[in-house]
Every structure is written in structure tokens, then in C-alpha cells.
Short mmCIF file of C-alpha atoms and ligand atoms in Angstrom, two decimals:
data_model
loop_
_atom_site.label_atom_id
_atom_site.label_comp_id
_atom_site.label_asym_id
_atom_site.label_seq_id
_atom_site.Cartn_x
_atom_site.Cartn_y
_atom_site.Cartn_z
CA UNK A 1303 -58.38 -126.82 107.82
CA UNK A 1304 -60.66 -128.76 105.13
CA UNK A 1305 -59.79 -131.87 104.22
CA UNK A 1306 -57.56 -130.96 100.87
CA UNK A 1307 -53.77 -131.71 101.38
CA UNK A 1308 -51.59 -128.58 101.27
CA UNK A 1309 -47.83 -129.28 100.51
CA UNK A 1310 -45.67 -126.70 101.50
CA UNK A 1311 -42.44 -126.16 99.77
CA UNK A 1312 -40.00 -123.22 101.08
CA UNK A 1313 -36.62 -122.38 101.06
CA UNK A 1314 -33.66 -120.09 99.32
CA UNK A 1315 -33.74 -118.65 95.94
CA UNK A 1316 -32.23 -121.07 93.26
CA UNK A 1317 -32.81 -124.24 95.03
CA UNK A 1318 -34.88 -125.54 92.00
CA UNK A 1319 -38.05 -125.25 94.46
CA UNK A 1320 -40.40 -124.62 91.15
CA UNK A 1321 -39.27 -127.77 89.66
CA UNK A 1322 -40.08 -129.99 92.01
CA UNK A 1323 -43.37 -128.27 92.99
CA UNK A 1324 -44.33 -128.54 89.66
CA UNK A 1325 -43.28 -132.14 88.92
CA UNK A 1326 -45.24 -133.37 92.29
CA UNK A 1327 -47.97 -131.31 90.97
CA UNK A 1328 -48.24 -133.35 87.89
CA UNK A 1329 -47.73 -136.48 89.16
CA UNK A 1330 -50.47 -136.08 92.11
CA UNK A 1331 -52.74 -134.04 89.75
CA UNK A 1332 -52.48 -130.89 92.84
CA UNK A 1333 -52.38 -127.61 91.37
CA UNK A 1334 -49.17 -125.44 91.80
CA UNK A 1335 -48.97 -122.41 93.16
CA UNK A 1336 -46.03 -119.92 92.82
CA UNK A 1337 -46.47 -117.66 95.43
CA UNK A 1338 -43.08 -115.75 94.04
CA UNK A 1339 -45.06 -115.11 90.68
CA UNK A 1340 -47.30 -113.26 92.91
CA UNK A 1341 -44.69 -111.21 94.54
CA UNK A 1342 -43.08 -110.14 90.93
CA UNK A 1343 -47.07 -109.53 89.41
CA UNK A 1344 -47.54 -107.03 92.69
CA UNK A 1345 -43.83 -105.51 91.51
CA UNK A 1346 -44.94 -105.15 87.92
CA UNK A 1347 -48.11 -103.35 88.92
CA UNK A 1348 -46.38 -101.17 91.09
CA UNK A 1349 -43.66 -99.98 88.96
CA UNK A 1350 -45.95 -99.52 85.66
CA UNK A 1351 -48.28 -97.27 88.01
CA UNK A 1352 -44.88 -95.77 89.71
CA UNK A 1353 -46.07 -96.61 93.04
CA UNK A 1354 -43.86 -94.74 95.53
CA UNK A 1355 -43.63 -97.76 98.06
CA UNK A 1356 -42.98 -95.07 100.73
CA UNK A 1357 -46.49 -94.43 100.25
CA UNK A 1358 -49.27 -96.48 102.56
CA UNK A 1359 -52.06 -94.83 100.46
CA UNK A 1360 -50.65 -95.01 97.23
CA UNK A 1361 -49.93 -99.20 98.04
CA UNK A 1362 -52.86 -99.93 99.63
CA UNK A 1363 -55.24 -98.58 96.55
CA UNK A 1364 -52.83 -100.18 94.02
CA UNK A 1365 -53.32 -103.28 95.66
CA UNK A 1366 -57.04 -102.93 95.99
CA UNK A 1367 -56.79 -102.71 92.15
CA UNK A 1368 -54.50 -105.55 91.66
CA UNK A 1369 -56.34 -108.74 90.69
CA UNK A 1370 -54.33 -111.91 90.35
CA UNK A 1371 -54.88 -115.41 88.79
CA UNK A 1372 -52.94 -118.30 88.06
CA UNK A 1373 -54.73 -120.39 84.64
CA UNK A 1374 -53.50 -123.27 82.94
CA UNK A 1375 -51.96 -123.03 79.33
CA UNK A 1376 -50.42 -125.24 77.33
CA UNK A 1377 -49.93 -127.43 79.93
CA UNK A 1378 -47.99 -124.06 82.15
CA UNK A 1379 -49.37 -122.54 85.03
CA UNK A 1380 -49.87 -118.72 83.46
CA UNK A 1381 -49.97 -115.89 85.98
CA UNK A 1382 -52.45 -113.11 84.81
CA UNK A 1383 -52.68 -109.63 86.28
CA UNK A 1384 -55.88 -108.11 85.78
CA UNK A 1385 -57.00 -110.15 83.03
CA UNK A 1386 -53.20 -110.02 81.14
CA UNK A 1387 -50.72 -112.85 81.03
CA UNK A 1388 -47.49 -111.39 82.48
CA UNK A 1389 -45.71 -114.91 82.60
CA UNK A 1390 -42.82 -113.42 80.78
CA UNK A 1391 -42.45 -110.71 81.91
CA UNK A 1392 -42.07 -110.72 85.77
CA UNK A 1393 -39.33 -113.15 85.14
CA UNK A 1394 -37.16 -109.97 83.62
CA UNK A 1395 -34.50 -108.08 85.54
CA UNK A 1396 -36.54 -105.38 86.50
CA UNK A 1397 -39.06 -107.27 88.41
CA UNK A 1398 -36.47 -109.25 89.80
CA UNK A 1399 -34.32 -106.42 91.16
CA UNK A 1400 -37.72 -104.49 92.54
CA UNK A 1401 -39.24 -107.86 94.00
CA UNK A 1402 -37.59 -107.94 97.35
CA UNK A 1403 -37.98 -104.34 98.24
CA UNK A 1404 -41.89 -104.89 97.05
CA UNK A 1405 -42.05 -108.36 99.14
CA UNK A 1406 -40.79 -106.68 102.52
CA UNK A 1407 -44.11 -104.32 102.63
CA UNK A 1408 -46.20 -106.06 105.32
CA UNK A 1409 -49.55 -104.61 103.51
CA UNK A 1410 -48.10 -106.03 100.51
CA UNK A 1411 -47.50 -109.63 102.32
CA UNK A 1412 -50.79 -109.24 104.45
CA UNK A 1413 -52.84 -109.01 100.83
CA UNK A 1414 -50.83 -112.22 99.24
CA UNK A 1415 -51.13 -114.13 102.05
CA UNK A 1416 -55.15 -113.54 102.08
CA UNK A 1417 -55.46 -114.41 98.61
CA UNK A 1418 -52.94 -117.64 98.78
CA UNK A 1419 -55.05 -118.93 102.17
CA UNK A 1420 -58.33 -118.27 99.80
CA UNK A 1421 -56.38 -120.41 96.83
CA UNK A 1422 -55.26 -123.26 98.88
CA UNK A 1423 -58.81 -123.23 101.12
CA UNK A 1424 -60.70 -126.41 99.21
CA UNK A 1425 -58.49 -127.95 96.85
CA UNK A 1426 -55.68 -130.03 97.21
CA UNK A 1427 -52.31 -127.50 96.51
CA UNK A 1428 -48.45 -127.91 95.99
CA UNK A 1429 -47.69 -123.90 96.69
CA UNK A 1430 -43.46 -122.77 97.02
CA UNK A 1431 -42.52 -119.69 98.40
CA UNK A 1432 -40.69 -118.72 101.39
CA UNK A 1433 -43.52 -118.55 104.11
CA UNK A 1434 -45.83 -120.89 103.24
CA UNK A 1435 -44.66 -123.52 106.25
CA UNK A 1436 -44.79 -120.83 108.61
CA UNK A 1437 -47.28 -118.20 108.05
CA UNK A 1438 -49.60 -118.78 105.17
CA UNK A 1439 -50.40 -122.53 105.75
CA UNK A 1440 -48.72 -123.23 109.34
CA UNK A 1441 -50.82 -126.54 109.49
CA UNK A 1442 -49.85 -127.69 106.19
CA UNK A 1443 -50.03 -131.68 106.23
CA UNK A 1444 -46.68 -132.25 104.32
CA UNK A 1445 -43.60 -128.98 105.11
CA UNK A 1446 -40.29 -129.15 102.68
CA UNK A 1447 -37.52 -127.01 103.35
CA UNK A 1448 -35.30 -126.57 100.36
CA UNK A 1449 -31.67 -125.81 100.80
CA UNK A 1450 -28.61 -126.66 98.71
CA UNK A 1451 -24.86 -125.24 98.93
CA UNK A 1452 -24.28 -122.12 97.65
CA UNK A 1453 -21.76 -122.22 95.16
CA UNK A 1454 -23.95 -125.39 93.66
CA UNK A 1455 -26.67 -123.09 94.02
CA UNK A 1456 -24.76 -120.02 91.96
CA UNK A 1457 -23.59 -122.68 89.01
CA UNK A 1458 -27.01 -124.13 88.18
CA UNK A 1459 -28.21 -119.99 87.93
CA UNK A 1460 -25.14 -119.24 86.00
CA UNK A 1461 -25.87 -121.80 83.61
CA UNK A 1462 -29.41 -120.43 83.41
CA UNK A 1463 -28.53 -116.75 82.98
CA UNK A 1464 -25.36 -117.13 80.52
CA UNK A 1465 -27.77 -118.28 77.63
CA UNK A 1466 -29.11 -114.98 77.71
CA UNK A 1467 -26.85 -112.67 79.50
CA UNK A 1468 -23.25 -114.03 77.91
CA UNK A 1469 -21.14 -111.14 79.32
CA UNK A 1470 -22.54 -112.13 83.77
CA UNK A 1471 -19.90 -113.64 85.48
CA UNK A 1472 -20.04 -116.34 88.24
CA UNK A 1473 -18.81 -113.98 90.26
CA UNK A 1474 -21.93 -111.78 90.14
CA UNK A 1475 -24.28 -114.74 90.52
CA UNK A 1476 -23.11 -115.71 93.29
CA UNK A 1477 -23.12 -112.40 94.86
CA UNK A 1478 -26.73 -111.83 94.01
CA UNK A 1479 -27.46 -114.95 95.66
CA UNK A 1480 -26.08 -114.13 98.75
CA UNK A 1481 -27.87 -110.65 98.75
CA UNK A 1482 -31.09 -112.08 98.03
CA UNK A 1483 -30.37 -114.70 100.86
CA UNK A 1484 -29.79 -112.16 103.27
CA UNK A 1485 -32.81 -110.21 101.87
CA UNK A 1486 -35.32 -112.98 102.57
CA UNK A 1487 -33.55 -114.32 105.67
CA UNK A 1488 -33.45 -110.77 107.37
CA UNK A 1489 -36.54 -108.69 106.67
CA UNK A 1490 -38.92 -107.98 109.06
CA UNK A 1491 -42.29 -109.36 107.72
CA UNK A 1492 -42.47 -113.25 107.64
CA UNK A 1493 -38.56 -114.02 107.23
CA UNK A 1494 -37.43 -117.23 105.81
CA UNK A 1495 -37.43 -119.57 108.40
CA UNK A 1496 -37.46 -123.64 108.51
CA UNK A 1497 -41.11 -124.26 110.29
CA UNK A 1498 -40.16 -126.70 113.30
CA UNK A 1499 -41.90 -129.16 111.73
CA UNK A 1500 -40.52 -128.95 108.08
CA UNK A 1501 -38.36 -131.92 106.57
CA UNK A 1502 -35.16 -130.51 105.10
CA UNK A 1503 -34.51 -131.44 101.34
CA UNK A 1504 -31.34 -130.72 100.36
CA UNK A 1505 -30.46 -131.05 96.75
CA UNK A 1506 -26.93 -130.01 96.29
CA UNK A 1507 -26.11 -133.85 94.67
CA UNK A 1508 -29.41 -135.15 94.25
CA UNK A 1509 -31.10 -135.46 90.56
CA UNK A 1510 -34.91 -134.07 89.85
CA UNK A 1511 -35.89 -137.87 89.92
CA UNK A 1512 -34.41 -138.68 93.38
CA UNK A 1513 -35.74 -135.40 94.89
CA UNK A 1514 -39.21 -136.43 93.43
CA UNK A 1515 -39.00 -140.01 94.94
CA UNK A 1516 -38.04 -138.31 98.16
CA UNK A 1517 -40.83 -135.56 98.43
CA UNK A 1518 -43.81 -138.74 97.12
CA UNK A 1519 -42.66 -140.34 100.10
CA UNK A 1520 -43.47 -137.84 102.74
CA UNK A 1521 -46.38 -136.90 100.93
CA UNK A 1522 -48.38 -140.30 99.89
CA UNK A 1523 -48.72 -141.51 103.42
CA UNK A 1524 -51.32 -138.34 103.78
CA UNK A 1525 -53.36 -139.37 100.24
CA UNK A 1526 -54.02 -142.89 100.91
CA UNK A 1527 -55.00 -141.86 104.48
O1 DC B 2815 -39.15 -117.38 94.25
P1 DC B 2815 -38.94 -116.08 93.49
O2 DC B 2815 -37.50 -115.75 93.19
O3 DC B 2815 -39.80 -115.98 92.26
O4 DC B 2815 -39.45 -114.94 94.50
C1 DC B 2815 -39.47 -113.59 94.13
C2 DC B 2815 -39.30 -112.71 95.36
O5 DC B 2815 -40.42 -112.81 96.22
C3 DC B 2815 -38.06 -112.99 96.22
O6 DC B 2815 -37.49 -111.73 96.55
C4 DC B 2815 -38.60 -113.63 97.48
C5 DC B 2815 -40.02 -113.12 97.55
N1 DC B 2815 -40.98 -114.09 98.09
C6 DC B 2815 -41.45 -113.89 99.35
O7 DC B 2815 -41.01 -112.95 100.01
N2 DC B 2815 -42.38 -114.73 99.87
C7 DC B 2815 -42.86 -115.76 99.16
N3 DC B 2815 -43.78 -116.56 99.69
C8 DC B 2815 -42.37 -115.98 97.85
C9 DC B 2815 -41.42 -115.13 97.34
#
């Protein structure tokens, strides 16, 4: 490893793992790095070209024609595929309910995880996801684990969701929580696990201020050194 500081942030969906990434990003002037942008860009390719995912052939060349780049506008970290800013649009429901059927293909994982090692090589990177600790940057300096309780987990997404989807019920949240939990906990390729070395953060009754205090603590020690 070079001498740039890598924080690693993983843990389960909805544990607000963007928001702190992005506010210790700021603050240490590190770029962020949403590795589960990535994932959703690779699912957008693949379902505009109607990749059949039972296909090796068909995946590999789609990813050998998927290009992906994260550029700053507006003060936002903008994902572009191939040269086209699909920010919005991977965020919609049918990315999200492709993503962790796309995410489980190992050539899918082995071609993110080559091109998140090449991101994070030289420059000093906050990048979440839920393998970063363990596979893509196992000797990352500083490792969070983010966890919080589930039902906490299912209001704050509730809230999120009901703005725009008034008729989803908490009910449903929660339940596509837990899926997604199981999804990423018990697939094959690079489940998510807490690295040995990872320092748990969990946020079920802390505030984005005392979460940020926390995380600049583990990770200033490694800055001044
Ligand atoms: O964090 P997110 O919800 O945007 O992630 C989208 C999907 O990608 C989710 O199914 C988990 C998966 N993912 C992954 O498998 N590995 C990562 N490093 C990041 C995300």
C-alpha cells in the first residue's frame, strides 16, 4: 500500500453509511467513493442491454464495455456510465430490485473490485460498501463497521420512501430490509462480514454529529502521523 489513507466504511443497507462517508469526506477533503453506485451503474447497463446474467459471455463483454466514473458536481459526487450521468437514475426501483442479483456475479464483483483498488491506489479515499474492509482494501488504515437495529433501521427508510411512495407501508420496509440483509450476508462472492479488525459503529441513537466526532477520532491519529 502507498502512503494515501483508505477509510473503509461497511455494513447493512440503511445504516446511513453514505452520510457519514460523505461528511468525513468533506471535512478531511478525501474523496468518496460509493462502491454501491457502482453495483446499480453495472445493473443499469445490464438491464438496458437485457443482459441474460445466466450468460458468462454475454456479462463478461457487457462489462468490458462498461466504463465507470465518479465526477464532482455541484458540490455531489455524480456517477457517470460511459460518459452519461445516471445519478438519478440507479437510485430507482428497478435498479434497486436487480442490484443484488447483479452484485452476487463473481465476474461482476472481480471487475468492481479491480477498478475500486485502481481508484483508491494514490489518493487518500473514504469508499462504503459492503467489502471494502475485507476484500477490496483488507489493509485499509482506518475499518468502520456500520450496524444499527433493525426496526430503527426500517423507520429512517420509511420516512425516506413515504415522500415519494405514500401508499408503502412499514411493514414492507422492513421486510425488504431483512431480504436485502440476508442477500448481502449470505451470497457466495465476498459476503458481508465485520473484518477482524473493523471498529463497530453503531448508530441506532446516535446523531450525524456524534457519529462524525466518533469516526474523526479513529481516523486523525493516522493523518497527523
Ligand atoms: O449500498 P447500496 O444499497 O447502494 O448497494 C446496492 C447493492 O450493491 C446492494 O444490493 C449491496 C450491493 N453492494 C455490494 O454487494 N458490495 C458493495 N461493495 C457495495 C454494494
Amino acid at each position: 500500500m502507498n502512503n494515501n489513507i483508505v477509510v473503509a466504511i461497511d455494513g447493512f443497507s440503511s445504516c446511513g453509511k453514505s452520510t457519514i462517508a460523505k461528511a468525513l469526506a468533506k471535512k478531511l477533503d478525501f474523496v468518496y467513493i460509493d462502491t454501491g453506485a457502482m453495483y446499480r451503474a453495472v445493473t443499469l447497463y445490464f438491464l438496458r442491454n437485457e443482459i441474460d446474467l445466466t450468460n458468462q459471455t454475454q456479462v463478461e463483454t457487457a462489462l468490458s464495455n462498461i466504463h465507470i466514473t465518479f465526477k464532482t458536481k455541484d458540490g455531489q459526487a455524480n456517477l457517470f456510465l460511459n460518459d452519461e450521468d445516471v445519478s438519478e437514475e440507479i437510485r430507482q426501483m428497478h435498479v434497486a430490485s436487480n442490484v443484488s442479483k447483479v452484485a452476487a456475479i463473481p465476474a461482476v464483483r472481480h471487475a468492481m473490485v479491480k477498478q475500486q483498488q485502481l481508484m483508491g491506489k494514490s489518493i487518500n479515499i473514504i469508499m462504503d460498501g459492503r467489502d471494502i474492509g475485507t476484500t477490496v482494501f483488507p489493509e485499509a488504515q482506518v475499518k468502520l463497521f456500520m450496524t444499527a437495529d433493525p426496526k430503527i433501521r426500517a423507520e429512517r427508510r420509511y420516512k425516506e420512501l413515504v415522500v415519494k411512495q405514500p401508499d408503502i407501508t412499514m411493514e414492507e420496509v422492513f421486510d425488504n430490509l431483512a431480504l436485502r440483509d440476508h442477500d448481502d450476508t449470505t451470497r457466495k462472492e465476498s459476503p458481508l462480514v465485520q473484518a477482524d479488525d473493523a471498529i463497530v459503529l453503531d448508530n441506532s441513537y446516535l446523531t450525524p454529529d456524534e457519529q462524525l466526532a466518533f469516526a474523526l477520532d479513529k481516523i486523525t491519529p493516522f493523518i497527523k502521523a
